[in-house]
Short mmCIF file of C-alpha atoms and ligand atoms in Angstrom, two decimals:
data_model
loop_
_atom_site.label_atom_id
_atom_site.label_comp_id
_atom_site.label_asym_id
_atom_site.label_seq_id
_atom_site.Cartn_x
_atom_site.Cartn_y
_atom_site.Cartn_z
CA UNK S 1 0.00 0.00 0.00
CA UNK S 2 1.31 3.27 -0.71
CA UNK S 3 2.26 6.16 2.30
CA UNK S 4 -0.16 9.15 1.92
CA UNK S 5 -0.80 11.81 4.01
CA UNK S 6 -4.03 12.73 4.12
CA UNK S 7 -5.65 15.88 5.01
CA UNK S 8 -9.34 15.19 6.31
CA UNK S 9 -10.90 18.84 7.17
CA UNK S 10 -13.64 18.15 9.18
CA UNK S 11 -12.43 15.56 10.97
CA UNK S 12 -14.32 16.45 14.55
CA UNK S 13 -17.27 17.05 13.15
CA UNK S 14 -20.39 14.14 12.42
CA UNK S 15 -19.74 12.76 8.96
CA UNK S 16 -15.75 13.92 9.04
CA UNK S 17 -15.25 12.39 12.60
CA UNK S 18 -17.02 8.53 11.10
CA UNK S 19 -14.48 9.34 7.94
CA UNK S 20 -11.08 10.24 10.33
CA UNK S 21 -11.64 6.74 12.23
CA UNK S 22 -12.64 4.62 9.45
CA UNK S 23 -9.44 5.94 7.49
CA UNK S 24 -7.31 5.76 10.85
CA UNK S 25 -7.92 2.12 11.39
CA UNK S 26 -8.28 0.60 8.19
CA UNK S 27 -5.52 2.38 6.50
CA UNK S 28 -2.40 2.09 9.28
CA UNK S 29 0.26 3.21 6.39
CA UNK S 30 -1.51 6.37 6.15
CA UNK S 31 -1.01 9.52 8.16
CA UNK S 32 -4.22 11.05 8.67
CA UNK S 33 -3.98 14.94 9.51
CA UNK S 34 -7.16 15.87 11.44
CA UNK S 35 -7.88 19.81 10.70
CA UNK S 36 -10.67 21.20 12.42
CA UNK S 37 -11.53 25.14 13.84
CA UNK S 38 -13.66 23.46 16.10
CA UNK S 39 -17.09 25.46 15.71
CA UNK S 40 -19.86 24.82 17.55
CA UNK S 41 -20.18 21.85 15.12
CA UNK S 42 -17.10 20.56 16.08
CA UNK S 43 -16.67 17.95 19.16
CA UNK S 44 -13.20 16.08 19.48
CA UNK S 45 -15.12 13.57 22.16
CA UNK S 46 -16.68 12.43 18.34
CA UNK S 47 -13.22 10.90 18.00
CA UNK S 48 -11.78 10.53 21.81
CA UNK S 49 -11.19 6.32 20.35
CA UNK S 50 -8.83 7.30 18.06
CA UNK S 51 -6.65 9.87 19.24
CA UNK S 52 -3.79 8.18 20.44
CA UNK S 53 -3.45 5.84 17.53
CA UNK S 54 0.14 6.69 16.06
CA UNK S 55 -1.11 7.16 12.54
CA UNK S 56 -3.75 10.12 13.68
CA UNK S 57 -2.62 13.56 14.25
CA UNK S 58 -5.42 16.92 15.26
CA UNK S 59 -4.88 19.91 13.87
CA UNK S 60 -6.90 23.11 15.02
CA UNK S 61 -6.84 25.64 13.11
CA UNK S 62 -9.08 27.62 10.28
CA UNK S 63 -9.43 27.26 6.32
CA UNK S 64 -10.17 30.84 5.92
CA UNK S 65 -6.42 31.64 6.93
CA UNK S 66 -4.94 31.10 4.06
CA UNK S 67 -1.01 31.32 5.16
CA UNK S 68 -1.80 28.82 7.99
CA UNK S 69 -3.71 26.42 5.53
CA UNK S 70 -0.07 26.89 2.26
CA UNK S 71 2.12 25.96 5.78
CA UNK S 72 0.25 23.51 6.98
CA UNK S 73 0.47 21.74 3.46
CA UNK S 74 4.64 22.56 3.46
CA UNK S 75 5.19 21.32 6.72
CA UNK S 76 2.80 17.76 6.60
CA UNK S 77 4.13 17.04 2.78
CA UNK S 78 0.30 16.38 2.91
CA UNK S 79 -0.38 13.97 -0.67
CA UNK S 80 -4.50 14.07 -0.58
CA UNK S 81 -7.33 16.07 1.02
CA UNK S 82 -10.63 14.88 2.23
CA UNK S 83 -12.37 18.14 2.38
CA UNK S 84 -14.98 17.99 4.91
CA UNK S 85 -15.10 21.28 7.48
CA UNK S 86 -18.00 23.79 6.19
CA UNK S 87 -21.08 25.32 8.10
CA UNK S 88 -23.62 22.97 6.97
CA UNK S 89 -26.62 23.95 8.59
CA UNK S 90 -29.48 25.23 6.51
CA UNK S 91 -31.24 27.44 9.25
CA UNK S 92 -27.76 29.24 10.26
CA UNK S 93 -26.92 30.15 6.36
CA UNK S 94 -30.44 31.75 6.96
CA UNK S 95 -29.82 33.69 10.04
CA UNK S 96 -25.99 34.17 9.24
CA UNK S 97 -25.12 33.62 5.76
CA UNK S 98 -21.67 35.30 5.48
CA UNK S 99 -20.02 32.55 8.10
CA UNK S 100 -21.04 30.25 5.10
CA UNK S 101 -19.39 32.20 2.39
CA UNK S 102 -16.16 32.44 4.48
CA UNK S 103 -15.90 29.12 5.16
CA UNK S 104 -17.28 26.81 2.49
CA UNK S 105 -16.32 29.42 -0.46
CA UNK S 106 -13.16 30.96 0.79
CA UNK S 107 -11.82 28.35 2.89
CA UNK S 108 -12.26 25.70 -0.01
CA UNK S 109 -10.54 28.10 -2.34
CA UNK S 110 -7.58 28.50 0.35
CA UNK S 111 -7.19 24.98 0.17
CA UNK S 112 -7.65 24.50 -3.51
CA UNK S 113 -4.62 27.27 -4.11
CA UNK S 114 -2.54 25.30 -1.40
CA UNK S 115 -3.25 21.86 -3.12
CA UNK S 116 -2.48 22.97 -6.65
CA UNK S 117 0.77 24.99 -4.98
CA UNK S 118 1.75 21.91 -3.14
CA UNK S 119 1.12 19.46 -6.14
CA UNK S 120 2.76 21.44 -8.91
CA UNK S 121 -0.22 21.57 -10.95
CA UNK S 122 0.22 22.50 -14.05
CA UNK S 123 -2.47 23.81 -16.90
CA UNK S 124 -4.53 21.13 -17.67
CA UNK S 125 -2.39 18.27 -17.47
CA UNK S 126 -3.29 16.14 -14.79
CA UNK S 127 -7.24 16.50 -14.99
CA UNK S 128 -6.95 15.66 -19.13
CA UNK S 129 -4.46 12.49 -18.26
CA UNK S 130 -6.86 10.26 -16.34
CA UNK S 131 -5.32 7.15 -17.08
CA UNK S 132 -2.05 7.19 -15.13
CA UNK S 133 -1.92 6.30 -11.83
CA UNK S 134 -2.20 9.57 -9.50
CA UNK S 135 -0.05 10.88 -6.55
CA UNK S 136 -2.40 13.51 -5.29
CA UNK S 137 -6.31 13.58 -4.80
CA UNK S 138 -8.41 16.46 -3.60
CA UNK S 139 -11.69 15.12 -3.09
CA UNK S 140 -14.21 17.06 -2.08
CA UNK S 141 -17.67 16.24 -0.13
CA UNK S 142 -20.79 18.02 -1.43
CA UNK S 143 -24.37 17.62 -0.74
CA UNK S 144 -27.49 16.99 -3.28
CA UNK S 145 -29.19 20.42 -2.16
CA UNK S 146 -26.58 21.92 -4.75
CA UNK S 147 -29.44 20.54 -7.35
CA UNK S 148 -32.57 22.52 -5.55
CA UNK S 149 -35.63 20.94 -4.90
CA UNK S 150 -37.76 17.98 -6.93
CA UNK S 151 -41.23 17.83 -7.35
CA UNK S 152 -42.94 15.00 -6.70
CA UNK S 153 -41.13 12.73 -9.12
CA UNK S 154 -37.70 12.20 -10.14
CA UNK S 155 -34.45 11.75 -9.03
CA UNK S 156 -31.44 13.90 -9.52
CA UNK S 157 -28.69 12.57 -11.51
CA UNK S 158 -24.81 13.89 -11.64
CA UNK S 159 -26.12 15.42 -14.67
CA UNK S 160 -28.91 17.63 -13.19
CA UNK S 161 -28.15 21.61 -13.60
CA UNK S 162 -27.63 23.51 -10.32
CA UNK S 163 -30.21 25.49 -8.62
CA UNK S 164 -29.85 26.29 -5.13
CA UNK S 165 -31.95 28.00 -2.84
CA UNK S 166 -30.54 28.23 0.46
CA UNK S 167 -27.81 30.46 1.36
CA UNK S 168 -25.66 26.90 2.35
CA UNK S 169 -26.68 25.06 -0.57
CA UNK S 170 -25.18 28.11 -2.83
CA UNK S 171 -22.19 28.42 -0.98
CA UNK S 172 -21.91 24.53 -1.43
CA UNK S 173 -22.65 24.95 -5.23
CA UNK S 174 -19.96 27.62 -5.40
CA UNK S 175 -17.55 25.49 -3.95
CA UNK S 176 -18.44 22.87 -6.55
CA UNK S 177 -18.05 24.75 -9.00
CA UNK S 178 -14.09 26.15 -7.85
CA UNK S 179 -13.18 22.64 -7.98
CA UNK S 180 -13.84 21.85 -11.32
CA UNK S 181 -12.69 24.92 -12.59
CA UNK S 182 -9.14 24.33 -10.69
CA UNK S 183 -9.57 20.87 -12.15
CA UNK S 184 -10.14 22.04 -16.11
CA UNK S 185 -8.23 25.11 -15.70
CA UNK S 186 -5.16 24.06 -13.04
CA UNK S 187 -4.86 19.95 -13.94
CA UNK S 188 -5.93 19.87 -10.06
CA UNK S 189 -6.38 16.25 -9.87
CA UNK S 190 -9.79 16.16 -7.86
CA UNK S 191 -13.04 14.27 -7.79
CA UNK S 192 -16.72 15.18 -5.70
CA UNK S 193 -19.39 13.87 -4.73
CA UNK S 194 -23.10 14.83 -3.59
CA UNK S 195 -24.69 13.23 -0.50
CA UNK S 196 -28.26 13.06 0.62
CA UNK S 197 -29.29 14.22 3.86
CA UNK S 198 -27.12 11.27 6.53
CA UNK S 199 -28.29 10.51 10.03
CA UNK S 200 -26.91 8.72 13.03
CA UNK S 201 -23.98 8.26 15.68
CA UNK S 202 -22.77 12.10 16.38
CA UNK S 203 -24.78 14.06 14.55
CA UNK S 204 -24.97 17.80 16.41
CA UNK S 205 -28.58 17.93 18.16
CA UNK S 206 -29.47 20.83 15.62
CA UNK S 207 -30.20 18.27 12.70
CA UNK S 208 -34.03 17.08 12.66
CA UNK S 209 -33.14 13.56 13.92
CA UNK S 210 -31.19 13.96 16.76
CA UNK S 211 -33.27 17.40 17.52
CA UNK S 212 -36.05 15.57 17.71
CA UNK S 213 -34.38 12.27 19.37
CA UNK S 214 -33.43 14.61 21.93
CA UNK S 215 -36.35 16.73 22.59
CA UNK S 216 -38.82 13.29 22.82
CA UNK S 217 -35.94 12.27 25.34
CA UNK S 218 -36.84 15.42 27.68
CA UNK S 219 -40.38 15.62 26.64
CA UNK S 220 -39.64 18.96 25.01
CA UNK S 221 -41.70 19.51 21.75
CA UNK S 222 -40.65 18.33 18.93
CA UNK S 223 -41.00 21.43 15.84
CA UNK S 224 -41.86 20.24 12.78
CA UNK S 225 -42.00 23.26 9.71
CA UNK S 226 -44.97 24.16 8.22
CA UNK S 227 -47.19 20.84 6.91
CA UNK S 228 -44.11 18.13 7.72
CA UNK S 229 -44.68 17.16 4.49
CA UNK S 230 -41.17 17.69 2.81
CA UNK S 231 -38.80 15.03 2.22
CA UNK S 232 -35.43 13.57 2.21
CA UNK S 233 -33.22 10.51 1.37
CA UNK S 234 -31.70 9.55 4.38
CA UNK S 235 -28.72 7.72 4.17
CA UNK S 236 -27.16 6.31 7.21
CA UNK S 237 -23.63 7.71 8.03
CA UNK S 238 -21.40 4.50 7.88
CA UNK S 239 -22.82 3.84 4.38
CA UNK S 240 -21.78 7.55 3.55
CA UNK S 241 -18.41 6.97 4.79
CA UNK S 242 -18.23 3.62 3.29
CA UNK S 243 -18.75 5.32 0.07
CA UNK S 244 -16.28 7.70 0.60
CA UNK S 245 -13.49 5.22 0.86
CA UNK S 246 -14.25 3.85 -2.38
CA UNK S 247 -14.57 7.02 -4.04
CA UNK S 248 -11.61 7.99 -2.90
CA UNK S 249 -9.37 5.13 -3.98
CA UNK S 250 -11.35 4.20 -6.89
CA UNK S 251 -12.84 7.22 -8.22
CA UNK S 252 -11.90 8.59 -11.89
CA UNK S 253 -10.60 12.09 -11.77
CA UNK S 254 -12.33 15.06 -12.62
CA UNK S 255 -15.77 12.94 -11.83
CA UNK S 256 -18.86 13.31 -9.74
CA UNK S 257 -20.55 10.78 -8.05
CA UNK S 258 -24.26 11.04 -6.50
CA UNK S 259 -24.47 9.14 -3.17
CA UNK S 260 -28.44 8.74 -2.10
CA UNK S 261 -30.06 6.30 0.75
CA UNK S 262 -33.07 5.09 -1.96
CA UNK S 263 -34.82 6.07 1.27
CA UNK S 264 -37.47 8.72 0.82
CA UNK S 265 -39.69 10.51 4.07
CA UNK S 266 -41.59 12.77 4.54
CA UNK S 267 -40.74 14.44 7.74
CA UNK S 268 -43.80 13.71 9.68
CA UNK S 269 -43.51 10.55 8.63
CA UNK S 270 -39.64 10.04 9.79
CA UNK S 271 -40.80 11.65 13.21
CA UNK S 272 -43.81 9.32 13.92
CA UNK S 273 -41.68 6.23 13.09
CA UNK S 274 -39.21 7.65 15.36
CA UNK S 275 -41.76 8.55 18.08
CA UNK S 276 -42.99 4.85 18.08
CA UNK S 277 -38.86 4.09 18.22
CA UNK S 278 -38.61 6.03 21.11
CA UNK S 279 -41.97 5.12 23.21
CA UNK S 280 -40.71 1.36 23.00
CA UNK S 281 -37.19 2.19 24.15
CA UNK S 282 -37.58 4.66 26.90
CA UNK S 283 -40.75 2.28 27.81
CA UNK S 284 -43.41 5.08 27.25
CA UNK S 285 -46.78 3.76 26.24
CA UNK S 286 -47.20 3.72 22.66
CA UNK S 287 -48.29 7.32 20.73
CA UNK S 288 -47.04 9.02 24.46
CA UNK S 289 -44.32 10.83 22.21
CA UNK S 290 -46.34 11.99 19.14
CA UNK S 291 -48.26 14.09 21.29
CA UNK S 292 -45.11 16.17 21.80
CA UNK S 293 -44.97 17.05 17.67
CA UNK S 294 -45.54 20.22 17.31
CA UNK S 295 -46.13 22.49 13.89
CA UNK S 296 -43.96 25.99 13.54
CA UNK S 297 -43.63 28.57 10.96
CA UNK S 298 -42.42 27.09 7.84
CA UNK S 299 -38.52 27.81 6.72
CA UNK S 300 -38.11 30.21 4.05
CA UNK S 301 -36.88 28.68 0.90
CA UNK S 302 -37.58 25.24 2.26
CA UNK S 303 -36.63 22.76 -0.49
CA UNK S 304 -39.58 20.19 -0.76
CA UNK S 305 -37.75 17.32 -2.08
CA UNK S 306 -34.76 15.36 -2.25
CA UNK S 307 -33.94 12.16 -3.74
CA UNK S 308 -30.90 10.87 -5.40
CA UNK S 309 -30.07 8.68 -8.48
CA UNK S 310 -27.19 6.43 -7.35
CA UNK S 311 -26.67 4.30 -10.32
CA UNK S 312 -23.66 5.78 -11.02
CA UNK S 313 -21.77 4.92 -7.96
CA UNK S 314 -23.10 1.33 -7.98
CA UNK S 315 -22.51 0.43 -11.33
CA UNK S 316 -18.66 2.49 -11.45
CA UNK S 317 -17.99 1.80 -8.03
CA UNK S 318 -20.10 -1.01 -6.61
CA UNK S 319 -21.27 0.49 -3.71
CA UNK S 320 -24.88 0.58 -2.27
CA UNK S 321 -26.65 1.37 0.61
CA UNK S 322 -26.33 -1.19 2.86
CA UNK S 323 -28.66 -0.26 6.13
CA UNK S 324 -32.09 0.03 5.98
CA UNK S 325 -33.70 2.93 7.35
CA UNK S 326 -35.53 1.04 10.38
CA UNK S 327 -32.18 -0.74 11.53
CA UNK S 328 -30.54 2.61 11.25
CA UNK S 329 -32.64 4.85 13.07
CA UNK S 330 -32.86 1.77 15.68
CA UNK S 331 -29.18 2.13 15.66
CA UNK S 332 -29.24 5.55 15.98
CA UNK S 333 -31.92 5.81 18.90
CA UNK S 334 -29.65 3.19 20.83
CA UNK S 335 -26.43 5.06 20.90
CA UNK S 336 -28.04 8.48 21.53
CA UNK S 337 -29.40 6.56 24.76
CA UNK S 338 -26.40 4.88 25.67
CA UNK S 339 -24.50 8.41 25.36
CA UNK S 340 -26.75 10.73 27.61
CA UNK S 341 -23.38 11.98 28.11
CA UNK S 342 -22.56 12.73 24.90
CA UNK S 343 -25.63 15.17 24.78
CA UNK S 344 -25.67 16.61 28.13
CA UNK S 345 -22.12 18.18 27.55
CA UNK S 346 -23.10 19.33 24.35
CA UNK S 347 -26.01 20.89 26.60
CA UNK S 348 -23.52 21.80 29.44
CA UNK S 349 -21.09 23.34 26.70
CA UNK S 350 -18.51 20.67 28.46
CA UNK S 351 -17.51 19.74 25.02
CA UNK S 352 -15.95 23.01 24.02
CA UNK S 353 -12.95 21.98 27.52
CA UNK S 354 -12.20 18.68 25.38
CA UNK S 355 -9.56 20.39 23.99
CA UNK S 356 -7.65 22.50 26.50
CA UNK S 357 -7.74 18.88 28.80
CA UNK S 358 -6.75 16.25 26.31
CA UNK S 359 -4.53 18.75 23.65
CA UNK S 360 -3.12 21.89 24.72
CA UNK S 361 -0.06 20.26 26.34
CA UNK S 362 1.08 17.70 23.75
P1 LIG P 1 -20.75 19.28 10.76
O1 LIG P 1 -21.36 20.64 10.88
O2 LIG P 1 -21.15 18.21 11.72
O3 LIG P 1 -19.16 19.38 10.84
C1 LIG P 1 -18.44 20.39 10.19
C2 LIG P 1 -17.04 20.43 10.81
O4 LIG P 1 -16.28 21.44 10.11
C3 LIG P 1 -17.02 20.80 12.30
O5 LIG P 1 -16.17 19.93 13.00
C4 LIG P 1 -16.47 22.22 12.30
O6 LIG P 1 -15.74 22.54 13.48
C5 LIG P 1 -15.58 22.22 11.07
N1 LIG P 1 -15.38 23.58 10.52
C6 LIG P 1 -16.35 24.49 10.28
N2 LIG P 1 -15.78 25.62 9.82
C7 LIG P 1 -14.44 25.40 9.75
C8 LIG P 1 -13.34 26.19 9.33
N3 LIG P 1 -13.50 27.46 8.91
N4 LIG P 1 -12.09 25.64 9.37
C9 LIG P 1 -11.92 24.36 9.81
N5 LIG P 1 -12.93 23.58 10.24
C10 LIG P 1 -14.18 24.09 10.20
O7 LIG P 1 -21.02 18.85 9.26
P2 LIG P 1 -21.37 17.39 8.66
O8 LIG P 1 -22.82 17.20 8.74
O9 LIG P 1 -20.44 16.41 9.22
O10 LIG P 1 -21.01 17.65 7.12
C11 LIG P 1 -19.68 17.47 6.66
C12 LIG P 1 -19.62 17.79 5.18
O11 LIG P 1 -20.51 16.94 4.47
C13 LIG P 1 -20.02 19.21 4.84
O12 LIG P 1 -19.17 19.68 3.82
C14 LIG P 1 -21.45 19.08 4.34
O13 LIG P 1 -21.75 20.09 3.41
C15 LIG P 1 -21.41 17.71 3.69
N6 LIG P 1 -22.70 16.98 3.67
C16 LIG P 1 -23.41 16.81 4.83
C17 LIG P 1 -24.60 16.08 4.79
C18 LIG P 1 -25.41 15.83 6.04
O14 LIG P 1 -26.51 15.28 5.96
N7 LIG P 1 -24.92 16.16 7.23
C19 LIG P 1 -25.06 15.55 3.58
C20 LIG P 1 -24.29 15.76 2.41
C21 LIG P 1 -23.11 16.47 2.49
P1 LIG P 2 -32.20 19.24 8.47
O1 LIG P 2 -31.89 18.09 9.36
O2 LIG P 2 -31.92 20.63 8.96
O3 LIG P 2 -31.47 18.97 7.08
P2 LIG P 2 -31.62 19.75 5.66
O4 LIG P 2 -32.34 21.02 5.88
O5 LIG P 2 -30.19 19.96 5.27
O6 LIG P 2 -32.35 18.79 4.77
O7 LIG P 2 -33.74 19.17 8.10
C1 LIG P 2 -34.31 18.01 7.53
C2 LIG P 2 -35.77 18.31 7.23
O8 LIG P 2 -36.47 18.52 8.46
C3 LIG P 2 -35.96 19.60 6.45
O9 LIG P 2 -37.08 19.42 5.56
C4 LIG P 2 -36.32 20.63 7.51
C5 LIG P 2 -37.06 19.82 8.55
N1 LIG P 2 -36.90 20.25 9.95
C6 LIG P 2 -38.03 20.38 10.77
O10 LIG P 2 -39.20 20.17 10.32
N2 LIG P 2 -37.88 20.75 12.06
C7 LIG P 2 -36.62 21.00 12.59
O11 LIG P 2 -36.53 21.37 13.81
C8 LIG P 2 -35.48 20.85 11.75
C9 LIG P 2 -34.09 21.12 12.28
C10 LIG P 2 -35.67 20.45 10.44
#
């Protein structure tokens, strides 16, 4: 197997954190670089199992700075980036857009300009030569709300045009959109995908599943917007990262791949399933729970469907989604119960003194 050094940005948050551990212990020849501002998103207690191993360095430190981000690559010879770290929460792009322009938009172009730097990329001729085997890989991890929103049929395919209507999903287009162009225009060797909405182990309590998981857990209310009836393709996280590995060995340059669960909801749906989920675990008598659903204002600009064409990936790549829905919100419900903790310093704000204990001396 070859050495790499691979940059995973990210790396404490949910879907970065499940990436950083599977690459950490399947991969031992690799040096994984962990680099993460640590936002309010970000939670090294995601990857407390992990952070001794001696292939697993953390990072902190922000993509926006662009002279930390150029040294950082100098001093880590880094050969491949993961890139993970954005603000990825729809309802914050709404209340504060520019911390989404920053980071997903400027701090992807910092590390674009530091990878094609680094790499020596030269005008067009890594991206055109696809055939050769490649030293360097920046691959980076998009969502399907890039595309907009479906109506009631159809799927969105790697081919579908952009149309985004959140402040996030536009900054994530954008960001798209730089990569390719240092891709045609540098020879950036680089390769992204789009992910439906993922759920499970980690996810920040913000997120409709583990809001909701959490609220039915303290018999808070549980806000559903406007009519509940919009819906998503969730995919669980594992199968995410799972794809993300293969993409990332075995993914052709310059290429996008669609990543989707197959798994449509609508929300009120999801949340009654996961109100009869709960009832039976926390031994509540059955529909106890739903009572605590309650309707709000709607979100502005709120996208009324997703649902991804994944063809691509399983006939290229050979992946599929491997976890059906019920065993992985069963999953899910399970290890937010066995990890009160978990939650209650993300409550607390304990999480944010992970750092200054287990880091600021080594
Ligand atoms: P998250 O919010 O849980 O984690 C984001 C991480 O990035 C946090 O650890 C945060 O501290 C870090 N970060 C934020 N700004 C940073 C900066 N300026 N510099 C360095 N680090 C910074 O997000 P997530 O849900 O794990 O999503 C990860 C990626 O996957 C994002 O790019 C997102 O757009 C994409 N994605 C997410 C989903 C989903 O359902 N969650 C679906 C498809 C794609
Ligand atoms: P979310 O988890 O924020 O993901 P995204 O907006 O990226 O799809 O929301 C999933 C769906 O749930 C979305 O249609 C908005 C809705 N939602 C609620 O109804 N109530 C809530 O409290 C939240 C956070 C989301």
């Amino acid at each position: 197997m070859n050495k790499k050094t691979i940059l995973v940005t990210g790396g404490a948050g949910f879907i970065g954190s499940h990436v950083v551990r599977r690459l950490v212990t399947r991969y031992p020849d690799y040096t994984i670089v962990n680099l993460d501002k640590l936002t309010y998103a970000g939670n090294l207690e995601n990857i407390s199992d992990i952070e001794n191993k001696p292939n697993y360095k953390f990072v902190k430190g922000d993509i926006v700075d662009a002279d930390f981000i150029q040294e950082l690559f100098s001093r880590e010879k880094l050969t491949d980036v993961i890139h993970l770290a954005a603000e990825s929460h729809v309802d914050r792009s709404i209340s504060n857009p520019l911390e989404f322009i920053r980071t997903n938009i400027l701090g992807t172009v910092n590390l674009l300009n530091a990878a094609k730097f680094s790499w020596n990329c030269r005008l067009g001729t890594e991206s055109s030569d696809t055939e050769s085997p490649r030293r360097n890989l920046f691959y980076h991890i998009s969502t399907d709300e890039v595309y907009g929103s479906l109506g009631p049929s159809g799927l969105f395919t790697e081919n579908s045009p952009y149309d985004p209507h959140s402040p996030y999903s536009a900054s994530k287009a954008s960001s798209d959109h730089l990569v390719r162009a240092y891709a045609d225009t540098f020879g950036l060797p680089a390769v992204i995908s789009n992910c439906s909405n993922n759920y499970g182990p980690f996810q920040f309590p913000e997120k409709l599943i583990p809001l909701a998981l959490n609220n039915i857990r303290q018999n808070k209310p549980i806000p559903i917007y406007g009519k509940g009836e919009n819906i998503r393709d969730w995919l669980f996280v594992e199968d995410h990262t799972l794809a993300i590995d293969l993409i990332f060995h075995k993914g052709k340059r310059s290429e996008t791949y669609n990543i989707g669960g197959h798994n449509e909801w609508k929300n009120i749906d999801l949340i009654l399933l996961l109100c009869g989920i709960m009832d039976r675990h926390l031994k509540r008598t059955a529909g106890t729970s739903e009572k605590l659903i309650t309707y709000v204002t709607d979100r502005s600009g709120h996208d009324l469907r997703y649902a991804i064409d994944s063809s691509k990936i399983d006939r290229e790549l050979g992946w599929k989604p491997s976890v059906k829905f019920e065993e992985g919100l069963e999953k899910t419900v399970r290890w937010y119960l066995d990890n009160e903790s978990w939650l209650s310093n993300i409550t607390t704000g304990n999480y944010k003194m992970y750092y200054e204990k287990q880091y600021a001396n080594r």
